CSV table of C-alpha atoms in Angstrom, one decimal:
chain,number,residue,atom,x,y,z
C,78,ASP,CA,-14.9,18.9,-15.4
C,79,LEU,CA,-18.0,17.3,-16.7
C,80,PRO,CA,-21.2,17.6,-14.6
C,81,GLY,CA,-22.0,14.4,-12.8
C,82,VAL,CA,-18.8,12.7,-13.8
C,83,PRO,CA,-16.5,11.8,-10.8
C,84,LYS,CA,-12.7,12.2,-11.0
C,85,VAL,CA,-12.3,8.9,-9.2
C,86,LEU,CA,-14.1,5.8,-10.3
C,87,GLY,CA,-13.0,2.2,-9.9
C,88,ALA,CA,-14.0,-1.4,-9.4
C,89,ALA,CA,-12.4,-4.8,-8.7
C,90,SER,CA,-13.9,-8.3,-8.9
C,91,ALA,CA,-12.9,-11.9,-8.4
C,92,ARG,CA,-14.4,-15.2,-9.3
C,93,ARG,CA,-13.4,-18.7,-8.2
C,94,GLU,CA,-14.7,-21.9,-9.7
C,95,GLY,CA,-14.4,-25.5,-8.5
C,96,LEU,CA,-16.3,-28.4,-7.0
C,97,PHE,CA,-18.6,-28.4,-4.0
C,98,LEU,CA,-20.3,-31.6,-2.8
C,99,GLY,CA,-19.2,-33.1,-6.2
C,100,ARG,CA,-21.0,-30.4,-8.2
C,101,ARG,CA,-19.7,-27.6,-10.3
C,102,ALA,CA,-19.7,-24.4,-8.1
C,103,TRP,CA,-18.5,-20.8,-8.2
C,104,ALA,CA,-18.2,-17.8,-5.9
C,105,SER,CA,-17.7,-14.2,-6.9
C,106,GLY,CA,-17.4,-10.8,-5.3
C,107,SER,CA,-17.0,-7.2,-6.4
C,108,VAL,CA,-16.4,-3.9,-4.9
C,109,GLY,CA,-16.5,-0.5,-6.5
C,110,TYR,CA,-16.1,3.2,-5.7
C,111,VAL,CA,-17.9,6.1,-7.3
C,112,GLY,CA,-16.2,9.4,-6.4
C,113,ARG,CA,-17.8,12.6,-5.5
C,114,SER,CA,-19.1,14.9,-8.3
C,115,THR,CA,-21.4,17.9,-8.6
C,116,GLN,CA,-24.2,18.9,-10.9
C,117,GLN,CA,-25.3,22.5,-11.5
C,118,LEU,CA,-29.0,22.5,-12.2
C,119,THR,CA,-29.7,26.2,-12.2
C,120,PRO,CA,-27.3,29.2,-11.8
C,121,GLU,CA,-28.1,29.2,-8.1
C,122,THR,CA,-28.3,25.5,-7.4
C,123,THR,CA,-25.4,23.0,-7.3
C,124,THR,CA,-25.9,19.5,-6.0
C,125,ASP,CA,-23.4,17.0,-4.8
C,126,MET,CA,-23.5,13.2,-5.5
C,127,GLY,CA,-21.3,10.2,-5.4
C,128,GLY,CA,-18.7,9.3,-2.8
C,129,TYR,CA,-20.1,5.8,-2.2
C,130,VAL,CA,-19.0,2.1,-2.3
C,131,THR,CA,-20.8,-0.6,-4.2
C,132,THR,CA,-20.5,-4.3,-3.3
C,133,GLU,CA,-21.8,-7.6,-4.4
C,134,MET,CA,-21.2,-11.3,-3.5
C,135,ALA,CA,-22.7,-14.3,-5.2
C,136,MET,CA,-22.3,-18.1,-5.3
C,137,GLY,CA,-23.8,-20.7,-7.5
C,138,LEU,CA,-24.1,-24.5,-7.7
C,139,VAL,CA,-24.8,-26.4,-10.9
C,140,SER,CA,-26.3,-29.9,-11.0
C,141,GLY,CA,-27.0,-31.3,-14.5
C,142,PRO,CA,-29.5,-28.9,-16.2
C,143,TRP,CA,-30.3,-27.2,-12.9
C,144,SER,CA,-28.4,-24.3,-11.3
C,145,ALA,CA,-29.0,-22.2,-8.2
C,146,THR,CA,-27.5,-18.7,-7.5
C,147,LEU,CA,-27.5,-16.9,-4.2
C,148,ARG,CA,-26.6,-13.1,-4.5
C,149,LEU,CA,-26.2,-10.4,-1.9
C,150,ASP,CA,-26.0,-6.8,-3.2
C,151,ASN,CA,-25.0,-3.7,-1.2
C,152,LEU,CA,-23.4,-5.8,1.5
C,153,PHE,CA,-22.8,-2.9,3.9
C,154,GLY,CA,-26.1,-1.1,3.3
C,155,SER,CA,-24.5,1.9,1.8
C,156,ALA,CA,-26.9,4.7,1.0
C,157,GLY,CA,-24.9,7.1,-1.2
C,158,ASP,CA,-26.7,9.5,-3.6
C,159,THR,CA,-26.4,7.9,-7.1
C,160,PHE,CA,-27.9,10.9,-8.9
C,161,GLY,CA,-27.6,14.5,-7.8
C,162,TYR,CA,-31.2,15.4,-8.3
C,163,GLY,CA,-33.9,12.8,-9.2
C,164,ASN,CA,-36.7,15.4,-9.9
C,165,PRO,CA,-35.7,18.6,-11.7
C,166,PHE,CA,-39.1,20.1,-11.0
C,167,LEU,CA,-38.3,20.3,-7.3
C,168,VAL,CA,-35.0,22.2,-7.7
C,169,GLY,CA,-34.8,24.9,-5.0
C,170,SER,CA,-37.9,23.9,-3.1
C,171,GLU,CA,-36.9,20.4,-1.8
C,172,THR,CA,-33.9,18.3,-1.4
C,173,VAL,CA,-34.2,15.1,-3.4
C,174,ILE,CA,-31.7,12.2,-3.5
C,175,THR,CA,-31.6,8.9,-5.4
C,176,PRO,CA,-30.1,6.4,-2.9
C,177,GLN,CA,-28.4,3.2,-3.8
C,178,ARG,CA,-30.6,0.1,-3.9
C,179,PRO,CA,-30.9,-1.2,-0.4
C,180,ARG,CA,-29.2,-4.4,0.8
C,181,ASN,CA,-30.8,-7.2,-1.2
C,182,LEU,CA,-30.5,-11.0,-0.9
C,183,SER,CA,-31.8,-13.1,-3.8
C,184,LEU,CA,-32.0,-16.7,-4.7
C,185,SER,CA,-32.6,-17.9,-8.3
C,186,LEU,CA,-33.2,-21.3,-9.6
C,187,SER,CA,-32.9,-22.1,-13.3
C,188,ARG,CA,-33.0,-25.0,-15.7
C,189,ARG,CA,-31.5,-25.4,-19.1
C,190,PHE,CA,-33.6,-27.1,-21.8
């Protein structure tokens, strides 16, 4: 076993392209799982991490040189620990976690030149 490397790790994604309101459009989604793992920072301290689900949904619309993309990350607001100990100087004195990025909705507009 390698420290910080889960035994189970996987992801799946799908993408669909077509027309929407006469414009080129696409929609995609992905889901992943990062299994549990441990990390031994000192002979006395072992931390757990992993055991969380990642999700993302997005859709886009293209009109000539313009495109718009709407994206939602962390659909379910999962807060799993992505790294067993974010600050090695606090080992043994405080519990530190590195949570997933919170649920995030973004809109981007771009233009090709």
